[in-house]
């Protein structure tokens, strides 16, 4: 097993770390670094080596997950470079949104860089993780890095960094859009007299049942599933007419366009 480090032990690093520990029982040599040692205790409890020194973690590792926020990444990479970390035989795996490989390479001269884009349902093994390997990373390492991420759920191999941006919006941000829909339905349940607790249960079952229908009827177009609940002139039909009147599809298109625009702005900043 290669030696692994996480620079930054926040939410997403924790998610990936837990996945690795579930799937690779022999992975005891994982470093996690961050500015507050007390916040890293949960990693130490799972046999990780924790440190406040990013340099120590990077020096000791072959595969380095960059788990800091994008706005911190420049200074973290600069710190590693200034402290003499030799990246020539290391693989950097960046999960930072809107931070291009070219920017990471400008700061580190690292030859091997992978971009990944996880999503929060990865916490329960049901995420969608985009992955983009640059040319130069050999099949053995591609396989190894993929195996570290597979426990997070579906792994989606992409052919470009723009693919990473797209999956960031379509799978990374989209849970927030679905939550917003669930929140709105929960609110309606309460408006129609259900208690908060019942409203929550209704939303949970609605999400589970509807997603399961899509999964169990994999060969059926989603539009056909919708039509199956829509009799012309019936109640659902009337509701859908309102979605059309409020330009639902155009709204969704604009939502994703806005995500992509912001990602491109970030790319220019870093
Ligand atoms: N969360 C998501 O859904 C998601 C999805 C896709 C991609 N990502 C990407 O994942 C990355 C991490 O996001 P997150 O949600 O996990 O954020 P987070 O929970 O805030 O984690 C960031 C971590 O970085 C640590 N940190 C701050 N300054 C540091 C430094 N100088 N050196 C080392 N560590 C430092 C923080 O430690 P302290 O708390 O001790 O300050 C914190 O543990 C981001 O680049 C984000 O774009 C996140």
PDB file of C-alpha atoms and ligand atoms in Angstrom:
ATOM      1  CA  UNK A   1       0.000   0.000   0.000  1.00  0.00           C
ATOM      2  CA  UNK A   2       1.342   3.460  -0.907  1.00  0.00           C
ATOM      3  CA  UNK A   3       1.656   5.992   1.871  1.00  0.00           C
ATOM      4  CA  UNK A   4      -1.212   8.458   1.913  1.00  0.00           C
ATOM      5  CA  UNK A   5      -1.535  11.953   3.366  1.00  0.00           C
ATOM      6  CA  UNK A   6      -4.433  14.333   3.741  1.00  0.00           C
ATOM      7  CA  UNK A   7      -3.504  18.000   3.932  1.00  0.00           C
ATOM      8  CA  UNK A   8      -6.532  19.402   5.720  1.00  0.00           C
ATOM      9  CA  UNK A   9      -8.707  17.118   7.817  1.00  0.00           C
ATOM     10  CA  UNK A  10     -12.145  18.616   7.169  1.00  0.00           C
ATOM     11  CA  UNK A  11     -15.436  17.143   5.987  1.00  0.00           C
ATOM     12  CA  UNK A  12     -14.393  15.785   2.622  1.00  0.00           C
ATOM     13  CA  UNK A  13     -11.021  14.447   3.765  1.00  0.00           C
ATOM     14  CA  UNK A  14     -12.822  12.689   6.586  1.00  0.00           C
ATOM     15  CA  UNK A  15     -15.258  11.139   4.127  1.00  0.00           C
ATOM     16  CA  UNK A  16     -12.485   9.847   1.840  1.00  0.00           C
ATOM     17  CA  UNK A  17     -10.389   8.703   4.821  1.00  0.00           C
ATOM     18  CA  UNK A  18     -13.300   6.675   6.219  1.00  0.00           C
ATOM     19  CA  UNK A  19     -13.909   5.111   2.791  1.00  0.00           C
ATOM     20  CA  UNK A  20     -10.260   4.099   2.526  1.00  0.00           C
ATOM     21  CA  UNK A  21     -10.313   2.596   6.009  1.00  0.00           C
ATOM     22  CA  UNK A  22     -13.482   0.628   5.190  1.00  0.00           C
ATOM     23  CA  UNK A  23     -12.076  -0.828   1.982  1.00  0.00           C
ATOM     24  CA  UNK A  24      -8.381  -1.165   2.813  1.00  0.00           C
ATOM     25  CA  UNK A  25      -7.946  -2.707   6.217  1.00  0.00           C
ATOM     26  CA  UNK A  26      -4.148  -2.574   5.797  1.00  0.00           C
ATOM     27  CA  UNK A  27      -4.092   1.234   5.348  1.00  0.00           C
ATOM     28  CA  UNK A  28      -2.540   2.175   8.682  1.00  0.00           C
ATOM     29  CA  UNK A  29       0.050   4.562   7.390  1.00  0.00           C
ATOM     30  CA  UNK A  30      -2.166   7.567   6.706  1.00  0.00           C
ATOM     31  CA  UNK A  31      -1.053  11.052   7.703  1.00  0.00           C
ATOM     32  CA  UNK A  32      -3.546  13.851   8.319  1.00  0.00           C
ATOM     33  CA  UNK A  33      -2.368  17.424   8.840  1.00  0.00           C
ATOM     34  CA  UNK A  34      -4.208  20.553   9.848  1.00  0.00           C
ATOM     35  CA  UNK A  35      -3.738  23.665  11.950  1.00  0.00           C
ATOM     36  CA  UNK A  36      -5.736  22.426  14.965  1.00  0.00           C
ATOM     37  CA  UNK A  37      -4.541  19.095  16.333  1.00  0.00           C
ATOM     38  CA  UNK A  38      -7.614  18.692  18.552  1.00  0.00           C
ATOM     39  CA  UNK A  39      -9.841  18.681  15.450  1.00  0.00           C
ATOM     40  CA  UNK A  40      -7.829  15.777  14.043  1.00  0.00           C
ATOM     41  CA  UNK A  41      -8.398  13.509  17.051  1.00  0.00           C
ATOM     42  CA  UNK A  42     -11.083  11.553  15.183  1.00  0.00           C
ATOM     43  CA  UNK A  43      -8.432  10.506  12.645  1.00  0.00           C
ATOM     44  CA  UNK A  44      -5.969   9.535  15.398  1.00  0.00           C
ATOM     45  CA  UNK A  45      -8.710   7.372  16.939  1.00  0.00           C
ATOM     46  CA  UNK A  46      -8.726   5.463  13.628  1.00  0.00           C
ATOM     47  CA  UNK A  47      -4.956   4.957  13.720  1.00  0.00           C
ATOM     48  CA  UNK A  48      -3.944   7.886  11.490  1.00  0.00           C
ATOM     49  CA  UNK A  49      -0.804   9.864  12.235  1.00  0.00           C
ATOM     50  CA  UNK A  50      -1.872  13.413  12.913  1.00  0.00           C
ATOM     51  CA  UNK A  51       0.300  16.501  12.764  1.00  0.00           C
ATOM     52  CA  UNK A  52       0.116  20.263  12.483  1.00  0.00           C
ATOM     53  CA  UNK A  53       2.939  20.097   9.927  1.00  0.00           C
ATOM     54  CA  UNK A  54       1.732  19.870   6.329  1.00  0.00           C
ATOM     55  CA  UNK A  55       5.375  19.501   5.325  1.00  0.00           C
ATOM     56  CA  UNK A  56       5.876  16.401   7.508  1.00  0.00           C
ATOM     57  CA  UNK A  57       2.700  14.790   6.152  1.00  0.00           C
ATOM     58  CA  UNK A  58       3.655  15.518   2.538  1.00  0.00           C
ATOM     59  CA  UNK A  59       7.272  14.403   2.960  1.00  0.00           C
ATOM     60  CA  UNK A  60       6.217  11.012   4.336  1.00  0.00           C
ATOM     61  CA  UNK A  61       3.677  10.224   1.591  1.00  0.00           C
ATOM     62  CA  UNK A  62       3.364   9.019  -1.988  1.00  0.00           C
ATOM     63  CA  UNK A  63      -0.237  10.100  -2.557  1.00  0.00           C
ATOM     64  CA  UNK A  64      -1.273  13.486  -1.158  1.00  0.00           C
ATOM     65  CA  UNK A  65      -4.943  14.438  -0.967  1.00  0.00           C
ATOM     66  CA  UNK A  66      -5.306  18.220  -0.948  1.00  0.00           C
ATOM     67  CA  UNK A  67      -8.280  18.724   1.356  1.00  0.00           C
ATOM     68  CA  UNK A  68      -8.157  22.452   2.123  1.00  0.00           C
ATOM     69  CA  UNK A  69     -10.602  25.033   0.802  1.00  0.00           C
ATOM     70  CA  UNK A  70      -9.659  26.390  -2.644  1.00  0.00           C
ATOM     71  CA  UNK A  71      -8.808  29.826  -1.204  1.00  0.00           C
ATOM     72  CA  UNK A  72      -6.239  28.165   1.139  1.00  0.00           C
ATOM     73  CA  UNK A  73      -4.669  25.944  -1.497  1.00  0.00           C
ATOM     74  CA  UNK A  74      -2.214  28.454  -2.981  1.00  0.00           C
ATOM     75  CA  UNK A  75      -0.600  29.183   0.396  1.00  0.00           C
ATOM     76  CA  UNK A  76      -0.531  25.494   1.361  1.00  0.00           C
ATOM     77  CA  UNK A  77       1.171  24.476  -1.894  1.00  0.00           C
ATOM     78  CA  UNK A  78       3.586  27.408  -1.594  1.00  0.00           C
ATOM     79  CA  UNK A  79       4.433  26.274   1.947  1.00  0.00           C
ATOM     80  CA  UNK A  80       5.197  22.747   0.728  1.00  0.00           C
ATOM     81  CA  UNK A  81       7.331  24.036  -2.138  1.00  0.00           C
ATOM     82  CA  UNK A  82       9.208  26.526   0.059  1.00  0.00           C
ATOM     83  CA  UNK A  83      10.029  23.725   2.495  1.00  0.00           C
ATOM     84  CA  UNK A  84      11.696  21.659  -0.167  1.00  0.00           C
ATOM     85  CA  UNK A  85       9.065  18.992  -0.812  1.00  0.00           C
ATOM     86  CA  UNK A  86      10.117  17.097  -3.903  1.00  0.00           C
ATOM     87  CA  UNK A  87       6.967  16.272  -5.821  1.00  0.00           C
ATOM     88  CA  UNK A  88       8.695  14.372  -8.616  1.00  0.00           C
ATOM     89  CA  UNK A  89       7.568  10.926  -7.412  1.00  0.00           C
ATOM     90  CA  UNK A  90       4.395  11.953  -5.601  1.00  0.00           C
ATOM     91  CA  UNK A  91       0.815  12.100  -6.820  1.00  0.00           C
ATOM     92  CA  UNK A  92      -1.220  15.134  -5.820  1.00  0.00           C
ATOM     93  CA  UNK A  93      -4.960  14.512  -5.662  1.00  0.00           C
ATOM     94  CA  UNK A  94      -6.862  17.784  -5.546  1.00  0.00           C
ATOM     95  CA  UNK A  95     -10.518  17.991  -4.556  1.00  0.00           C
ATOM     96  CA  UNK A  96     -10.599  21.801  -4.759  1.00  0.00           C
ATOM     97  CA  UNK A  97     -13.363  23.209  -6.920  1.00  0.00           C
ATOM     98  CA  UNK A  98     -12.306  25.733  -9.573  1.00  0.00           C
ATOM     99  CA  UNK A  99      -8.577  25.161  -9.057  1.00  0.00           C
ATOM    100  CA  UNK A 100      -6.961  23.985 -12.274  1.00  0.00           C
ATOM    101  CA  UNK A 101      -4.136  21.497 -12.684  1.00  0.00           C
ATOM    102  CA  UNK A 102      -2.113  24.236 -14.411  1.00  0.00           C
ATOM    103  CA  UNK A 103      -2.339  26.379 -11.255  1.00  0.00           C
ATOM    104  CA  UNK A 104      -1.252  23.477  -9.007  1.00  0.00           C
ATOM    105  CA  UNK A 105       1.649  22.756 -11.352  1.00  0.00           C
ATOM    106  CA  UNK A 106       2.692  26.416 -11.491  1.00  0.00           C
ATOM    107  CA  UNK A 107       3.005  26.371  -7.685  1.00  0.00           C
ATOM    108  CA  UNK A 108       4.636  22.961  -7.242  1.00  0.00           C
ATOM    109  CA  UNK A 109       6.073  21.756 -10.574  1.00  0.00           C
ATOM    110  CA  UNK A 110       4.461  18.414  -9.636  1.00  0.00           C
ATOM    111  CA  UNK A 111       4.371  16.050 -12.622  1.00  0.00           C
ATOM    112  CA  UNK A 112       1.491  13.866 -11.385  1.00  0.00           C
ATOM    113  CA  UNK A 113      -1.759  15.609 -10.566  1.00  0.00           C
ATOM    114  CA  UNK A 114      -5.256  14.145 -10.343  1.00  0.00           C
ATOM    115  CA  UNK A 115      -8.439  16.146  -9.927  1.00  0.00           C
ATOM    116  CA  UNK A 116     -11.398  14.680  -8.135  1.00  0.00           C
ATOM    117  CA  UNK A 117     -14.826  16.118  -7.372  1.00  0.00           C
ATOM    118  CA  UNK A 118     -16.660  14.269  -4.609  1.00  0.00           C
ATOM    119  CA  UNK A 119     -20.181  14.938  -3.367  1.00  0.00           C
ATOM    120  CA  UNK A 120     -21.556  14.866   0.179  1.00  0.00           C
ATOM    121  CA  UNK A 121     -23.686  11.681  -0.164  1.00  0.00           C
ATOM    122  CA  UNK A 122     -20.236  10.042  -0.237  1.00  0.00           C
ATOM    123  CA  UNK A 123     -20.560  10.181   3.568  1.00  0.00           C
ATOM    124  CA  UNK A 124     -22.986   7.257   3.329  1.00  0.00           C
ATOM    125  CA  UNK A 125     -21.244   5.593   0.383  1.00  0.00           C
ATOM    126  CA  UNK A 126     -23.790   6.953  -2.111  1.00  0.00           C
ATOM    127  CA  UNK A 127     -21.862   9.849  -3.630  1.00  0.00           C
ATOM    128  CA  UNK A 128     -20.837  10.546  -7.194  1.00  0.00           C
ATOM    129  CA  UNK A 129     -17.122  11.260  -7.474  1.00  0.00           C
ATOM    130  CA  UNK A 130     -15.722  12.738 -10.668  1.00  0.00           C
ATOM    131  CA  UNK A 131     -12.106  11.867 -11.430  1.00  0.00           C
ATOM    132  CA  UNK A 132      -9.774  13.215 -14.070  1.00  0.00           C
ATOM    133  CA  UNK A 133      -6.325  11.712 -14.624  1.00  0.00           C
ATOM    134  CA  UNK A 134      -3.806  13.626 -16.620  1.00  0.00           C
ATOM    135  CA  UNK A 135      -1.652  11.801 -19.130  1.00  0.00           C
ATOM    136  CA  UNK A 136       1.455  10.556 -17.406  1.00  0.00           C
ATOM    137  CA  UNK A 137      -0.191   8.721 -14.536  1.00  0.00           C
ATOM    138  CA  UNK A 138       0.273   5.033 -15.165  1.00  0.00           C
ATOM    139  CA  UNK A 139      -2.473   2.406 -15.062  1.00  0.00           C
ATOM    140  CA  UNK A 140      -1.268   0.970 -11.761  1.00  0.00           C
ATOM    141  CA  UNK A 141      -1.646   4.313 -10.004  1.00  0.00           C
ATOM    142  CA  UNK A 142      -4.940   5.075 -11.775  1.00  0.00           C
ATOM    143  CA  UNK A 143      -6.252   1.772 -10.453  1.00  0.00           C
ATOM    144  CA  UNK A 144      -4.919   2.431  -6.970  1.00  0.00           C
ATOM    145  CA  UNK A 145      -6.410   5.933  -6.707  1.00  0.00           C
ATOM    146  CA  UNK A 146      -9.726   4.705  -8.123  1.00  0.00           C
ATOM    147  CA  UNK A 147      -9.782   1.934  -5.514  1.00  0.00           C
ATOM    148  CA  UNK A 148      -9.308   4.538  -2.756  1.00  0.00           C
ATOM    149  CA  UNK A 149     -12.360   6.457  -3.992  1.00  0.00           C
ATOM    150  CA  UNK A 150     -14.700   3.605  -4.928  1.00  0.00           C
ATOM    151  CA  UNK A 151     -16.037   3.261  -1.349  1.00  0.00           C
ATOM    152  CA  UNK A 152     -17.571   6.739  -1.743  1.00  0.00           C
ATOM    153  CA  UNK A 153     -20.150   5.439  -4.241  1.00  0.00           C
ATOM    154  CA  UNK A 154     -20.185   5.885  -8.014  1.00  0.00           C
ATOM    155  CA  UNK A 155     -16.906   6.849  -9.642  1.00  0.00           C
ATOM    156  CA  UNK A 156     -17.255   8.874 -12.808  1.00  0.00           C
ATOM    157  CA  UNK A 157     -14.134   8.957 -14.983  1.00  0.00           C
ATOM    158  CA  UNK A 158     -13.876  12.223 -16.956  1.00  0.00           C
ATOM    159  CA  UNK A 159     -11.840  13.157 -19.989  1.00  0.00           C
ATOM    160  CA  UNK A 160     -11.215  16.790 -19.147  1.00  0.00           C
ATOM    161  CA  UNK A 161     -11.097  19.317 -16.351  1.00  0.00           C
ATOM    162  CA  UNK A 162     -14.238  20.885 -17.791  1.00  0.00           C
ATOM    163  CA  UNK A 163     -15.857  17.504 -17.082  1.00  0.00           C
ATOM    164  CA  UNK A 164     -14.774  17.931 -13.446  1.00  0.00           C
ATOM    165  CA  UNK A 165     -16.421  21.365 -13.410  1.00  0.00           C
ATOM    166  CA  UNK A 166     -19.616  19.907 -14.864  1.00  0.00           C
ATOM    167  CA  UNK A 167     -19.809  17.018 -12.408  1.00  0.00           C
ATOM    168  CA  UNK A 168     -19.122  19.528  -9.631  1.00  0.00           C
ATOM    169  CA  UNK A 169     -22.354  21.270 -10.576  1.00  0.00           C
ATOM    170  CA  UNK A 170     -24.423  18.250 -11.632  1.00  0.00           C
ATOM    171  CA  UNK A 171     -23.472  15.977  -8.738  1.00  0.00           C
ATOM    172  CA  UNK A 172     -21.624  18.146  -6.194  1.00  0.00           C
ATOM    173  CA  UNK A 173     -23.997  21.117  -6.020  1.00  0.00           C
ATOM    174  CA  UNK A 174     -27.182  19.336  -7.080  1.00  0.00           C
ATOM    175  CA  UNK A 175     -27.882  17.762  -3.651  1.00  0.00           C
ATOM    176  CA  UNK A 176     -28.407  21.337  -2.397  1.00  0.00           C
ATOM    177  CA  UNK A 177     -30.980  21.893  -5.158  1.00  0.00           C
ATOM    178  CA  UNK A 178     -32.813  18.675  -4.284  1.00  0.00           C
ATOM    179  CA  UNK A 179     -32.711  19.602  -0.582  1.00  0.00           C
ATOM    180  CA  UNK A 180     -34.299  22.922  -1.522  1.00  0.00           C
ATOM    181  CA  UNK A 181     -37.114  21.021  -3.274  1.00  0.00           C
ATOM    182  CA  UNK A 182     -37.548  18.786  -0.205  1.00  0.00           C
ATOM    183  CA  UNK A 183     -37.606  21.824   2.070  1.00  0.00           C
ATOM    184  CA  UNK A 184     -40.331  23.397  -0.058  1.00  0.00           C
ATOM    185  CA  UNK A 185     -42.444  20.204   0.036  1.00  0.00           C
ATOM    186  CA  UNK A 186     -41.911  19.943   3.808  1.00  0.00           C
ATOM    187  CA  UNK A 187     -43.141  23.515   4.117  1.00  0.00           C
ATOM    188  CA  UNK A 188     -46.258  22.653   2.062  1.00  0.00           C
ATOM    189  CA  UNK A 189     -46.952  19.596   4.265  1.00  0.00           C
ATOM    190  CA  UNK A 190     -46.988  21.908   7.281  1.00  0.00           C
ATOM    191  CA  UNK A 191     -49.218  24.422   5.440  1.00  0.00           C
ATOM    192  CA  UNK A 192     -51.735  21.575   4.900  1.00  0.00           C
ATOM    193  CA  UNK A 193     -51.793  20.724   8.597  1.00  0.00           C
ATOM    194  CA  UNK A 194     -49.168  18.001   9.085  1.00  0.00           C
ATOM    195  CA  UNK A 195     -46.892  18.209  12.111  1.00  0.00           C
ATOM    196  CA  UNK A 196     -43.206  19.018  11.564  1.00  0.00           C
ATOM    197  CA  UNK A 197     -42.333  15.422  12.397  1.00  0.00           C
ATOM    198  CA  UNK A 198     -44.864  13.929   9.957  1.00  0.00           C
ATOM    199  CA  UNK A 199     -43.846  16.438   7.281  1.00  0.00           C
ATOM    200  CA  UNK A 200     -40.256  15.281   7.620  1.00  0.00           C
ATOM    201  CA  UNK A 201     -41.268  11.603   7.380  1.00  0.00           C
ATOM    202  CA  UNK A 202     -43.368  12.314   4.266  1.00  0.00           C
ATOM    203  CA  UNK A 203     -40.423  14.064   2.582  1.00  0.00           C
ATOM    204  CA  UNK A 204     -38.055  11.226   3.494  1.00  0.00           C
ATOM    205  CA  UNK A 205     -40.367   8.586   2.049  1.00  0.00           C
ATOM    206  CA  UNK A 206     -41.099  10.735  -1.017  1.00  0.00           C
ATOM    207  CA  UNK A 207     -37.379  11.010  -1.789  1.00  0.00           C
ATOM    208  CA  UNK A 208     -36.693   7.345  -1.122  1.00  0.00           C
ATOM    209  CA  UNK A 209     -39.733   6.050  -3.015  1.00  0.00           C
ATOM    210  CA  UNK A 210     -39.269   8.284  -6.047  1.00  0.00           C
ATOM    211  CA  UNK A 211     -35.506   7.627  -6.369  1.00  0.00           C
ATOM    212  CA  UNK A 212     -36.153   3.912  -5.927  1.00  0.00           C
ATOM    213  CA  UNK A 213     -38.771   3.982  -8.721  1.00  0.00           C
ATOM    214  CA  UNK A 214     -36.177   5.558 -11.034  1.00  0.00           C
ATOM    215  CA  UNK A 215     -33.600   2.928 -10.041  1.00  0.00           C
ATOM    216  CA  UNK A 216     -35.955  -0.080 -10.201  1.00  0.00           C
ATOM    217  CA  UNK A 217     -37.250   1.006 -13.633  1.00  0.00           C
ATOM    218  CA  UNK A 218     -33.823   1.684 -15.100  1.00  0.00           C
ATOM    219  CA  UNK A 219     -34.980   0.954 -18.683  1.00  0.00           C
ATOM    220  CA  UNK A 220     -37.995   3.268 -18.470  1.00  0.00           C
ATOM    221  CA  UNK A 221     -37.433   6.928 -19.399  1.00  0.00           C
ATOM    222  CA  UNK A 222     -38.014   9.203 -16.428  1.00  0.00           C
ATOM    223  CA  UNK A 223     -40.550  11.126 -18.517  1.00  0.00           C
ATOM    224  CA  UNK A 224     -42.598   7.890 -18.805  1.00  0.00           C
ATOM    225  CA  UNK A 225     -42.553   7.476 -15.009  1.00  0.00           C
ATOM    226  CA  UNK A 226     -43.832  11.039 -14.727  1.00  0.00           C
ATOM    227  CA  UNK A 227     -46.528  10.413 -17.336  1.00  0.00           C
ATOM    228  CA  UNK A 228     -47.647   7.321 -15.418  1.00  0.00           C
ATOM    229  CA  UNK A 229     -48.690   9.570 -12.516  1.00  0.00           C
ATOM    230  CA  UNK A 230     -50.290  12.192 -14.739  1.00  0.00           C
ATOM    231  CA  UNK A 231     -53.804  11.697 -16.079  1.00  0.00           C
ATOM    232  CA  UNK A 232     -54.728  14.404 -18.542  1.00  0.00           C
ATOM    233  CA  UNK A 233     -56.947  16.918 -16.779  1.00  0.00           C
ATOM    234  CA  UNK A 234     -56.227  15.397 -13.357  1.00  0.00           C
ATOM    235  CA  UNK A 235     -54.708  16.920 -10.239  1.00  0.00           C
ATOM    236  CA  UNK A 236     -51.070  16.110 -10.998  1.00  0.00           C
ATOM    237  CA  UNK A 237     -51.545  17.489 -14.518  1.00  0.00           C
ATOM    238  CA  UNK A 238     -52.711  20.793 -13.029  1.00  0.00           C
ATOM    239  CA  UNK A 239     -49.648  20.912 -10.766  1.00  0.00           C
ATOM    240  CA  UNK A 240     -47.285  20.208 -13.660  1.00  0.00           C
ATOM    241  CA  UNK A 241     -48.961  22.970 -15.684  1.00  0.00           C
ATOM    242  CA  UNK A 242     -47.833  25.365 -12.961  1.00  0.00           C
ATOM    243  CA  UNK A 243     -44.261  24.045 -13.202  1.00  0.00           C
ATOM    244  CA  UNK A 244     -44.404  24.782 -16.940  1.00  0.00           C
ATOM    245  CA  UNK A 245     -45.910  28.224 -16.351  1.00  0.00           C
ATOM    246  CA  UNK A 246     -43.041  29.002 -13.945  1.00  0.00           C
ATOM    247  CA  UNK A 247     -40.542  27.791 -16.601  1.00  0.00           C
ATOM    248  CA  UNK A 248     -39.166  24.944 -14.483  1.00  0.00           C
ATOM    249  CA  UNK A 249     -36.752  23.531 -17.109  1.00  0.00           C
ATOM    250  CA  UNK A 250     -35.411  26.992 -17.988  1.00  0.00           C
ATOM    251  CA  UNK A 251     -34.861  27.647 -14.283  1.00  0.00           C
ATOM    252  CA  UNK A 252     -32.858  24.416 -13.874  1.00  0.00           C
ATOM    253  CA  UNK A 253     -30.786  25.317 -16.955  1.00  0.00           C
ATOM    254  CA  UNK A 254     -30.003  28.707 -15.419  1.00  0.00           C
ATOM    255  CA  UNK A 255     -29.152  27.109 -12.061  1.00  0.00           C
ATOM    256  CA  UNK A 256     -26.441  24.925 -13.612  1.00  0.00           C
ATOM    257  CA  UNK A 257     -25.219  27.746 -15.853  1.00  0.00           C
ATOM    258  CA  UNK A 258     -24.733  29.885 -12.738  1.00  0.00           C
ATOM    259  CA  UNK A 259     -22.684  27.116 -11.051  1.00  0.00           C
ATOM    260  CA  UNK A 260     -20.460  26.762 -14.098  1.00  0.00           C
ATOM    261  CA  UNK A 261     -20.005  30.522 -14.425  1.00  0.00           C
ATOM    262  CA  UNK A 262     -18.873  30.755 -10.801  1.00  0.00           C
ATOM    263  CA  UNK A 263     -16.476  27.809 -11.276  1.00  0.00           C
ATOM    264  CA  UNK A 264     -14.932  29.547 -14.283  1.00  0.00           C
ATOM    265  CA  UNK A 265     -14.573  32.751 -12.266  1.00  0.00           C
ATOM    266  CA  UNK A 266     -12.771  30.774  -9.535  1.00  0.00           C
ATOM    267  CA  UNK A 267     -10.505  29.253 -12.189  1.00  0.00           C
ATOM    268  CA  UNK A 268      -9.473  32.762 -13.250  1.00  0.00           C
ATOM    269  CA  UNK A 269      -8.819  33.786  -9.626  1.00  0.00           C
ATOM    270  CA  UNK A 270      -6.497  30.920  -8.667  1.00  0.00           C
TER     271      UNK A 270
HETATM  272  N1  LIG B   1     -17.792  19.430   1.137  1.00  0.00           N
HETATM  273  C1  LIG B   1     -18.137  19.135  -0.115  1.00  0.00           C
HETATM  274  O1  LIG B   1     -19.272  18.790  -0.423  1.00  0.00           O
HETATM  275  C2  LIG B   1     -17.114  19.180  -1.210  1.00  0.00           C
HETATM  276  C3  LIG B   1     -17.445  18.647  -2.467  1.00  0.00           C
HETATM  277  C4  LIG B   1     -16.490  18.679  -3.471  1.00  0.00           C
HETATM  278  C5  LIG B   1     -15.249  19.229  -3.230  1.00  0.00           C
HETATM  279  N2  LIG B   1     -14.977  19.749  -2.014  1.00  0.00           N
HETATM  280  C6  LIG B   1     -13.647  20.344  -1.815  1.00  0.00           C
HETATM  281  O2  LIG B   1     -13.026  19.732  -0.713  1.00  0.00           O
HETATM  282  C7  LIG B   1     -12.145  20.660  -0.115  1.00  0.00           C
HETATM  283  C8  LIG B   1     -12.389  20.658   1.373  1.00  0.00           C
HETATM  284  O3  LIG B   1     -13.730  21.033   1.626  1.00  0.00           O
HETATM  285  P1  LIG B   1     -14.442  20.652   2.985  1.00  0.00           P
HETATM  286  O4  LIG B   1     -15.889  20.819   2.761  1.00  0.00           O
HETATM  287  O5  LIG B   1     -13.914  19.359   3.503  1.00  0.00           O
HETATM  288  O6  LIG B   1     -13.921  21.856   3.896  1.00  0.00           O
HETATM  289  P2  LIG B   1     -13.646  21.881   5.463  1.00  0.00           P
HETATM  290  O7  LIG B   1     -14.492  20.905   6.184  1.00  0.00           O
HETATM  291  O8  LIG B   1     -13.703  23.319   5.878  1.00  0.00           O
HETATM  292  O9  LIG B   1     -12.148  21.381   5.559  1.00  0.00           O
HETATM  293  C9  LIG B   1     -11.055  22.187   5.299  1.00  0.00           C
HETATM  294  C10 LIG B   1      -9.959  21.746   6.252  1.00  0.00           C
HETATM  295  O10 LIG B   1      -8.771  22.450   5.922  1.00  0.00           O
HETATM  296  C11 LIG B   1      -8.093  22.694   7.156  1.00  0.00           C
HETATM  297  N3  LIG B   1      -7.122  23.759   6.967  1.00  0.00           N
HETATM  298  C12 LIG B   1      -7.308  25.103   6.979  1.00  0.00           C
HETATM  299  N4  LIG B   1      -6.136  25.733   6.767  1.00  0.00           N
HETATM  300  C13 LIG B   1      -5.199  24.756   6.616  1.00  0.00           C
HETATM  301  C14 LIG B   1      -3.798  24.772   6.379  1.00  0.00           C
HETATM  302  N5  LIG B   1      -3.124  25.891   6.242  1.00  0.00           N
HETATM  303  N6  LIG B   1      -3.174  23.591   6.287  1.00  0.00           N
HETATM  304  C15 LIG B   1      -3.825  22.419   6.419  1.00  0.00           C
HETATM  305  N7  LIG B   1      -5.152  22.350   6.649  1.00  0.00           N
HETATM  306  C16 LIG B   1      -5.817  23.507   6.735  1.00  0.00           C
HETATM  307  C17 LIG B   1      -9.201  23.076   8.112  1.00  0.00           C
HETATM  308  O11 LIG B   1      -8.746  22.918   9.429  1.00  0.00           O
HETATM  309  P3  LIG B   1      -9.384  23.757  10.656  1.00  0.00           P
HETATM  310  O12 LIG B   1     -10.842  23.438  10.654  1.00  0.00           O
HETATM  311  O13 LIG B   1      -8.647  23.232  11.835  1.00  0.00           O
HETATM  312  O14 LIG B   1      -9.108  25.206  10.366  1.00  0.00           O
HETATM  313  C18 LIG B   1     -10.271  22.048   7.723  1.00  0.00           C
HETATM  314  O15 LIG B   1     -10.124  20.872   8.459  1.00  0.00           O
HETATM  315  C19 LIG B   1     -12.401  22.020  -0.778  1.00  0.00           C
HETATM  316  O16 LIG B   1     -11.387  22.280  -1.697  1.00  0.00           O
HETATM  317  C20 LIG B   1     -13.710  21.834  -1.487  1.00  0.00           C
HETATM  318  O17 LIG B   1     -13.771  22.589  -2.696  1.00  0.00           O
HETATM  319  C21 LIG B   1     -15.860  19.727  -0.983  1.00  0.00           C
END
